PDB file of C-alpha atoms in Angstrom:
ATOM      1  CA  MET A  28      58.889 -31.057  21.773  1.00 83.00           C
ATOM      2  CA  ARG A  29      59.552 -34.691  22.456  1.00 89.00           C
ATOM      3  CA  LEU A  30      57.882 -37.395  20.343  1.00 94.00           C
ATOM      4  CA  LEU A  31      57.947 -41.203  20.530  1.00 96.00           C
ATOM      5  CA  LEU A  32      58.213 -43.047  17.203  1.00 97.00           C
ATOM      6  CA  VAL A  33      57.212 -46.730  17.391  1.00 97.00           C
ATOM      7  CA  GLU A  34      58.146 -48.282  14.045  1.00 96.00           C
ATOM      8  CA  ASP A  35      59.855 -51.622  13.394  1.00 94.00           C
ATOM      9  CA  ASP A  36      61.017 -50.720   9.873  1.00 94.00           C
ATOM     10  CA  ARG A  37      64.410 -49.222  10.717  1.00 94.00           C
ATOM     11  CA  LEU A  38      64.902 -47.647   7.285  1.00 94.00           C
ATOM     12  CA  LEU A  39      61.535 -45.895   7.499  1.00 94.00           C
ATOM     13  CA  ALA A  40      62.182 -44.901  11.115  1.00 95.00           C
ATOM     14  CA  ASP A  41      65.557 -43.357  10.236  1.00 94.00           C
ATOM     15  CA  GLY A  42      64.036 -41.340   7.418  1.00 94.00           C
ATOM     16  CA  LEU A  43      61.102 -40.175   9.527  1.00 94.00           C
ATOM     17  CA  THR A  44      63.375 -39.226  12.422  1.00 94.00           C
ATOM     18  CA  GLY A  45      65.337 -36.843  10.207  1.00 93.00           C
ATOM     19  CA  GLN A  46      62.200 -35.225   8.781  1.00 93.00           C
ATOM     20  CA  LEU A  47      60.494 -34.911  12.173  1.00 94.00           C
ATOM     21  CA  GLU A  48      63.598 -33.361  13.728  1.00 90.00           C
ATOM     22  CA  LYS A  49      63.605 -30.735  10.977  1.00 89.00           C
ATOM     23  CA  ALA A  50      59.982 -30.025  11.919  1.00 88.00           C
ATOM     24  CA  GLY A  51      61.023 -29.244  15.502  1.00 85.00           C
ATOM     25  CA  PHE A  52      60.545 -32.559  17.274  1.00 89.00           C
ATOM     26  CA  SER A  53      63.001 -34.460  19.434  1.00 88.00           C
ATOM     27  CA  ILE A  54      62.598 -38.146  18.634  1.00 93.00           C
ATOM     28  CA  ASP A  55      62.897 -41.303  20.737  1.00 93.00           C
ATOM     29  CA  TRP A  56      62.596 -44.410  18.600  1.00 95.00           C
ATOM     30  CA  THR A  57      61.751 -48.018  19.365  1.00 96.00           C
ATOM     31  CA  GLY A  58      60.814 -50.945  17.139  1.00 96.00           C
ATOM     32  CA  THR A  59      59.247 -53.187  19.796  1.00 97.00           C
ATOM     33  CA  ALA A  60      55.969 -53.283  21.705  1.00 97.00           C
ATOM     34  CA  ARG A  61      57.733 -54.032  24.984  1.00 96.00           C
ATOM     35  CA  GLU A  62      59.898 -50.921  24.868  1.00 96.00           C
ATOM     36  CA  ALA A  63      56.987 -48.820  23.610  1.00 96.00           C
ATOM     37  CA  VAL A  64      54.903 -49.716  26.676  1.00 96.00           C
ATOM     38  CA  SER A  65      57.828 -48.874  28.963  1.00 94.00           C
ATOM     39  CA  PHE A  66      58.736 -45.591  27.236  1.00 94.00           C
ATOM     40  CA  GLY A  67      55.131 -44.448  27.287  1.00 92.00           C
ATOM     41  CA  LYS A  68      54.819 -45.116  31.008  1.00 89.00           C
ATOM     42  CA  HIS A  69      58.043 -43.465  32.107  1.00 81.00           C
ATOM     43  CA  ASP A  70      58.686 -40.552  29.748  1.00 77.00           C
ATOM     44  CA  ASP A  71      56.836 -37.314  29.025  1.00 82.00           C
ATOM     45  CA  TYR A  72      55.969 -37.255  25.311  1.00 92.00           C
ATOM     46  CA  ARG A  73      53.865 -34.626  23.562  1.00 91.00           C
ATOM     47  CA  ALA A  74      52.774 -37.116  20.878  1.00 95.00           C
ATOM     48  CA  VAL A  75      53.319 -40.686  19.647  1.00 97.00           C
ATOM     49  CA  VAL A  76      53.489 -42.166  16.141  1.00 97.00           C
ATOM     50  CA  LEU A  77      52.509 -45.816  16.575  1.00 97.00           C
ATOM     51  CA  ASP A  78      52.846 -48.664  14.094  1.00 94.00           C
ATOM     52  CA  LEU A  79      50.373 -51.521  14.614  1.00 91.00           C
ATOM     53  CA  GLY A  80      52.471 -54.414  13.303  1.00 90.00           C
ATOM     54  CA  LEU A  81      55.368 -54.859  15.720  1.00 94.00           C
ATOM     55  CA  PRO A  82      57.583 -57.970  15.914  1.00 95.00           C
ATOM     56  CA  ASP A  83      56.755 -58.774  19.531  1.00 96.00           C
ATOM     57  CA  GLY A  84      53.155 -57.667  19.742  1.00 93.00           C
ATOM     58  CA  SER A  85      50.385 -55.450  18.488  1.00 92.00           C
ATOM     59  CA  GLY A  86      50.559 -51.661  18.521  1.00 94.00           C
ATOM     60  CA  LEU A  87      46.840 -51.742  19.312  1.00 94.00           C
ATOM     61  CA  GLU A  88      47.563 -53.604  22.571  1.00 95.00           C
ATOM     62  CA  VAL A  89      50.306 -51.075  23.366  1.00 96.00           C
ATOM     63  CA  LEU A  90      47.765 -48.285  22.966  1.00 96.00           C
ATOM     64  CA  LYS A  91      45.194 -50.082  25.128  1.00 96.00           C
ATOM     65  CA  THR A  92      47.811 -50.582  27.842  1.00 96.00           C
ATOM     66  CA  TRP A  93      48.692 -46.870  27.834  1.00 96.00           C
ATOM     67  CA  ARG A  94      45.063 -45.798  28.019  1.00 96.00           C
ATOM     68  CA  ALA A  95      44.358 -48.322  30.805  1.00 95.00           C
ATOM     69  CA  ASN A  96      47.208 -46.677  32.744  1.00 94.00           C
ATOM     70  CA  GLN A  97      45.742 -43.172  32.194  1.00 94.00           C
ATOM     71  CA  ILE A  98      48.476 -42.200  29.736  1.00 94.00           C
ATOM     72  CA  ASN A  99      46.651 -39.637  27.625  1.00 93.00           C
ATOM     73  CA  VAL A 100      49.409 -38.608  25.204  1.00 95.00           C
ATOM     74  CA  PRO A 101      48.051 -37.870  21.661  1.00 96.00           C
ATOM     75  CA  VAL A 102      48.593 -40.934  19.441  1.00 97.00           C
ATOM     76  CA  LEU A 103      48.676 -41.136  15.652  1.00 97.00           C
ATOM     77  CA  ILE A 104      48.507 -44.680  14.284  1.00 95.00           C
ATOM     78  CA  LEU A 105      50.722 -45.207  11.245  1.00 91.00           C
ATOM     79  CA  THR A 106      50.244 -48.561   9.541  1.00 85.00           C
ATOM     80  CA  ALA A 107      49.963 -50.467   6.298  1.00 84.00           C
ATOM     81  CA  ARG A 108      46.556 -51.730   7.417  1.00 75.00           C
ATOM     82  CA  GLY A 109      44.187 -49.490   5.514  1.00 69.00           C
ATOM     83  CA  ASP A 110      40.949 -51.376   6.159  1.00 79.00           C
ATOM     84  CA  TRP A 111      38.175 -49.220   7.634  1.00 83.00           C
ATOM     85  CA  GLN A 112      37.668 -51.692  10.477  1.00 85.00           C
ATOM     86  CA  ASP A 113      41.312 -51.320  11.535  1.00 82.00           C
ATOM     87  CA  LYS A 114      40.825 -47.553  11.643  1.00 84.00           C
ATOM     88  CA  VAL A 115      37.677 -47.921  13.740  1.00 88.00           C
ATOM     89  CA  ASN A 116      39.427 -50.316  16.142  1.00 88.00           C
ATOM     90  CA  GLY A 117      42.360 -47.941  16.540  1.00 88.00           C
ATOM     91  CA  LEU A 118      40.174 -44.922  17.213  1.00 91.00           C
ATOM     92  CA  LYS A 119      38.029 -46.919  19.665  1.00 92.00           C
ATOM     93  CA  ALA A 120      41.200 -47.978  21.522  1.00 93.00           C
ATOM     94  CA  GLY A 121      42.074 -44.317  22.079  1.00 94.00           C
ATOM     95  CA  ALA A 122      44.019 -43.168  19.005  1.00 95.00           C
ATOM     96  CA  ASP A 123      43.611 -39.530  17.993  1.00 96.00           C
ATOM     97  CA  ASP A 124      44.308 -39.968  14.290  1.00 95.00           C
ATOM     98  CA  TYR A 125      45.137 -42.634  11.726  1.00 93.00           C
ATOM     99  CA  LEU A 126      47.374 -42.496   8.649  1.00 93.00           C
ATOM    100  CA  ALA A 127      47.808 -45.400   6.230  1.00 90.00           C
ATOM    101  CA  LYS A 128      51.069 -46.268   4.458  1.00 88.00           C
ATOM    102  CA  PRO A 129      52.255 -45.165   1.970  1.00 89.00           C
ATOM    103  CA  PHE A 130      52.014 -41.554   3.024  1.00 91.00           C
ATOM    104  CA  GLN A 131      53.565 -38.141   2.549  1.00 94.00           C
ATOM    105  CA  THR A 132      55.743 -36.956   5.418  1.00 94.00           C
ATOM    106  CA  GLU A 133      54.237 -33.455   5.121  1.00 93.00           C
ATOM    107  CA  GLU A 134      50.793 -34.927   5.827  1.00 95.00           C
ATOM    108  CA  LEU A 135      52.106 -36.855   8.835  1.00 96.00           C
ATOM    109  CA  ILE A 136      53.697 -33.691  10.293  1.00 94.00           C
ATOM    110  CA  ALA A 137      50.533 -31.659   9.656  1.00 93.00           C
ATOM    111  CA  ARG A 138      48.396 -34.295  11.377  1.00 95.00           C
ATOM    112  CA  LEU A 139      50.807 -34.484  14.340  1.00 95.00           C
ATOM    113  CA  ASN A 140      50.746 -30.725  14.818  1.00 92.00           C
ATOM    114  CA  ALA A 141      46.944 -30.801  14.588  1.00 93.00           C
ATOM    115  CA  ILE A 142      46.479 -33.416  17.337  1.00 94.00           C
ATOM    116  CA  ILE A 143      49.039 -31.633  19.542  1.00 92.00           C
ATOM    117  CA  ARG A 144      47.205 -28.322  19.067  1.00 89.00           C
ATOM    118  CA  ARG A 145      43.911 -29.981  19.985  1.00 90.00           C
ATOM    119  CA  SER A 146      45.501 -31.481  23.114  1.00 90.00           C
ATOM    120  CA  GLU A 147      46.550 -27.934  24.085  1.00 84.00           C
ATOM    121  CA  GLY A 148      43.136 -26.477  23.316  1.00 83.00           C
ATOM    122  CA  ARG A 149      44.331 -24.585  20.200  1.00 81.00           C
ATOM    123  CA  VAL A 150      43.046 -24.574  16.637  1.00 80.00           C
ATOM    124  CA  GLN A 151      45.694 -22.411  14.931  1.00 81.00           C
ATOM    125  CA  SER A 152      49.358 -23.078  14.125  1.00 80.00           C
ATOM    126  CA  LEU A 153      50.247 -19.754  15.746  1.00 88.00           C
ATOM    127  CA  LEU A 154      51.190 -20.138  19.389  1.00 89.00           C
ATOM    128  CA  LYS A 155      50.424 -16.860  21.166  1.00 90.00           C
ATOM    129  CA  ALA A 156      51.629 -15.795  24.578  1.00 92.00           C
ATOM    130  CA  GLY A 157      51.718 -12.216  25.729  1.00 89.00           C
ATOM    131  CA  GLY A 158      52.430 -10.087  22.666  1.00 92.00           C
ATOM    132  CA  PHE A 159      54.476 -12.824  20.959  1.00 95.00           C
ATOM    133  CA  GLU A 160      53.413 -15.167  18.148  1.00 95.00           C
ATOM    134  CA  LEU A 161      55.340 -18.353  17.441  1.00 94.00           C
ATOM    135  CA  ASP A 162      54.731 -19.745  13.953  1.00 92.00           C
ATOM    136  CA  GLU A 163      55.067 -23.547  14.100  1.00 86.00           C
ATOM    137  CA  ASN A 164      55.152 -23.938  10.337  1.00 83.00           C
ATOM    138  CA  ARG A 165      57.881 -21.378   9.694  1.00 88.00           C
ATOM    139  CA  GLN A 166      59.670 -21.825  13.050  1.00 90.00           C
ATOM    140  CA  SER A 167      59.767 -18.067  13.470  1.00 94.00           C
ATOM    141  CA  LEU A 168      58.791 -15.589  16.165  1.00 96.00           C
ATOM    142  CA  ARG A 169      56.856 -12.349  15.710  1.00 95.00           C
ATOM    143  CA  LEU A 170      57.580  -9.721  18.368  1.00 95.00           C
ATOM    144  CA  PRO A 171      55.069  -7.198  19.712  1.00 93.00           C
ATOM    145  CA  ASP A 172      56.620  -4.524  17.461  1.00 94.00           C
ATOM    146  CA  GLY A 173      55.710  -6.624  14.399  1.00 94.00           C
ATOM    147  CA  SER A 174      59.231  -7.738  13.497  1.00 95.00           C
ATOM    148  CA  GLU A 175      59.733 -11.414  12.657  1.00 95.00           C
ATOM    149  CA  HIS A 176      62.776 -13.520  13.554  1.00 95.00           C
ATOM    150  CA  SER A 177      63.775 -16.982  12.353  1.00 94.00           C
ATOM    151  CA  LEU A 178      64.777 -19.441  15.077  1.00 94.00           C
ATOM    152  CA  THR A 179      67.229 -22.306  15.128  1.00 91.00           C
ATOM    153  CA  GLY A 180      65.773 -25.764  15.731  1.00 87.00           C
ATOM    154  CA  THR A 181      66.752 -25.812  19.389  1.00 87.00           C
ATOM    155  CA  GLU A 182      65.602 -22.238  20.001  1.00 92.00           C
ATOM    156  CA  PHE A 183      62.243 -23.082  18.425  1.00 91.00           C
ATOM    157  CA  ARG A 184      61.732 -26.279  20.466  1.00 89.00           C
ATOM    158  CA  LEU A 185      62.671 -24.543  23.723  1.00 92.00           C
ATOM    159  CA  LEU A 186      60.462 -21.517  23.112  1.00 94.00           C
ATOM    160  CA  ARG A 187      57.536 -23.672  21.945  1.00 91.00           C
ATOM    161  CA  CYS A 188      57.762 -25.689  25.151  1.00 90.00           C
ATOM    162  CA  LEU A 189      57.732 -22.552  27.340  1.00 94.00           C
ATOM    163  CA  MET A 190      55.065 -20.666  25.351  1.00 93.00           C
ATOM    164  CA  SER A 191      52.744 -23.676  25.117  1.00 88.00           C
ATOM    165  CA  ARG A 192      52.159 -23.442  28.860  1.00 88.00           C
ATOM    166  CA  PRO A 193      52.846 -19.851  29.933  1.00 92.00           C
ATOM    167  CA  GLY A 194      53.136 -19.401  33.674  1.00 93.00           C
ATOM    168  CA  GLN A 195      54.133 -23.028  34.231  1.00 93.00           C
ATOM    169  CA  VAL A 196      57.572 -23.618  35.717  1.00 95.00           C
ATOM    170  CA  PHE A 197      59.683 -26.104  33.746  1.00 93.00           C
ATOM    171  CA  SER A 198      62.667 -27.619  35.490  1.00 92.00           C
ATOM    172  CA  LYS A 199      65.924 -27.894  33.583  1.00 90.00           C
ATOM    173  CA  GLU A 200      65.409 -31.662  33.440  1.00 87.00           C
ATOM    174  CA  GLN A 201      61.931 -31.280  31.929  1.00 86.00           C
ATOM    175  CA  LEU A 202      63.239 -28.899  29.274  1.00 89.00           C
ATOM    176  CA  MET A 203      66.122 -31.243  28.474  1.00 86.00           C
ATOM    177  CA  GLU A 204      63.616 -34.082  27.986  1.00 81.00           C
ATOM    178  CA  GLN A 205      61.613 -32.001  25.489  1.00 80.00           C
ATOM    179  CA  LEU A 206      64.677 -30.821  23.566  1.00 81.00           C
ATOM    180  CA  TYR A 207      66.770 -33.954  23.334  1.00 79.00           C
ATOM    181  CA  ASN A 208      66.212 -37.669  22.836  1.00 72.00           C
ATOM    182  CA  LEU A 209      67.585 -40.586  24.845  1.00 66.00           C
ATOM    183  CA  ASN A 210      70.666 -40.862  22.642  1.00 68.00           C
ATOM    184  CA  ASP A 211      71.725 -37.229  22.958  1.00 72.00           C
ATOM    185  CA  THR A 212      74.295 -36.223  25.553  1.00 71.00           C
ATOM    186  CA  PRO A 213      74.036 -32.428  25.853  1.00 74.00           C
ATOM    187  CA  SER A 214      76.165 -30.585  28.388  1.00 76.00           C
ATOM    188  CA  ASP A 215      74.616 -29.514  31.695  1.00 68.00           C
ATOM    189  CA  ASN A 216      74.678 -25.811  30.865  1.00 85.00           C
ATOM    190  CA  VAL A 217      73.067 -25.989  27.421  1.00 88.00           C
ATOM    191  CA  ILE A 218      69.667 -24.859  28.715  1.00 90.00           C
ATOM    192  CA  GLU A 219      71.147 -21.766  30.360  1.00 92.00           C
ATOM    193  CA  ALA A 220      72.954 -20.900  27.112  1.00 93.00           C
ATOM    194  CA  TYR A 221      69.759 -21.082  25.027  1.00 93.00           C
ATOM    195  CA  ILE A 222      67.722 -19.219  27.649  1.00 95.00           C
ATOM    196  CA  ARG A 223      70.270 -16.377  27.413  1.00 95.00           C
ATOM    197  CA  ARG A 224      69.948 -16.329  23.619  1.00 94.00           C
ATOM    198  CA  LEU A 225      66.157 -16.261  23.738  1.00 96.00           C
ATOM    199  CA  ARG A 226      66.104 -13.510  26.359  1.00 96.00           C
ATOM    200  CA  LYS A 227      68.059 -11.291  23.958  1.00 95.00           C
ATOM    201  CA  LEU A 228      65.105 -11.732  21.588  1.00 94.00           C
ATOM    202  CA  VAL A 229      62.056 -11.610  23.880  1.00 95.00           C
ATOM    203  CA  GLY A 230      63.500  -9.561  26.752  1.00 93.00           C
ATOM    204  CA  PRO A 231      64.650 -10.675  30.201  1.00 93.00           C
ATOM    205  CA  GLU A 232      61.201 -10.227  31.781  1.00 94.00           C
ATOM    206  CA  SER A 233      59.494 -12.628  29.365  1.00 95.00           C
ATOM    207  CA  ILE A 234      61.444 -15.709  30.500  1.00 96.00           C
ATOM    208  CA  LEU A 235      61.775 -15.744  34.263  1.00 96.00           C
ATOM    209  CA  THR A 236      63.967 -17.897  36.452  1.00 95.00           C
ATOM    210  CA  ARG A 237      62.536 -19.514  39.563  1.00 93.00           C
ATOM    211  CA  ARG A 238      65.603 -20.224  41.629  1.00 91.00           C
ATOM    212  CA  GLY A 239      65.906 -23.907  42.443  1.00 90.00           C
ATOM    213  CA  GLN A 240      62.851 -24.718  40.295  1.00 93.00           C
ATOM    214  CA  GLY A 241      63.378 -23.758  36.652  1.00 94.00           C
ATOM    215  CA  TYR A 242      62.037 -21.346  34.039  1.00 95.00           C
ATOM    216  CA  LEU A 243      58.666 -19.991  32.979  1.00 96.00           C
ATOM    217  CA  PHE A 244      57.317 -17.848  30.150  1.00 96.00           C
ATOM    218  CA  ASN A 245      55.753 -14.694  31.551  1.00 94.00           C
ATOM    219  CA  GLU A 246      52.865 -13.633  29.286  1.00 88.00           C
ATOM    220  CA  ALA A 247      52.012 -10.668  31.545  1.00 85.00           C
ATOM    221  CA  VAL A 248      54.823  -8.529  30.102  1.00 75.00           C
TER     222      VAL A 248
END
């Protein structure tokens, strides 16, 4: 699941990137308002963590620009400005949540997962499709027979992407965007390799190939 982190404090951004990747996110980072506007317009993110105080502009104006361009990605504002009026202004501009610095990373991750679940119409951390249950907190999969299996980070991100929208065809390029950030250089056949590994777990009929189009999770099995 791909996430955009807009934070001009490089030390904080580096630390957050590591923690968020452990939580199953693929992170693109920028420390400027100009790049944030561009990334938001041209890339498919599942959520954004947005700092308000950026060196070349206001995060609030970045958010307003996205919303004016019908970019409806869930946004969590992360800032040192803890005044209630700043929170109100951020929420009015289209933010989905607000967290003041200093903060606990566990709370940030919990809030991110909550706004992503709401954007997908879910209220629980269990992602269900067919007879399968994907636990976002434990990064594990429960099979229809009741057995539970731990997943690697990449397996979890790939399966979460497919199970979050069962029946939808994802091209290889779309899956690569959700699994890797702009700085990664995975090989062309990495998706096929992980699809093969997941099929050994969920069965070949649960992840179908649409020739020339991509892959979909089949919840009708």
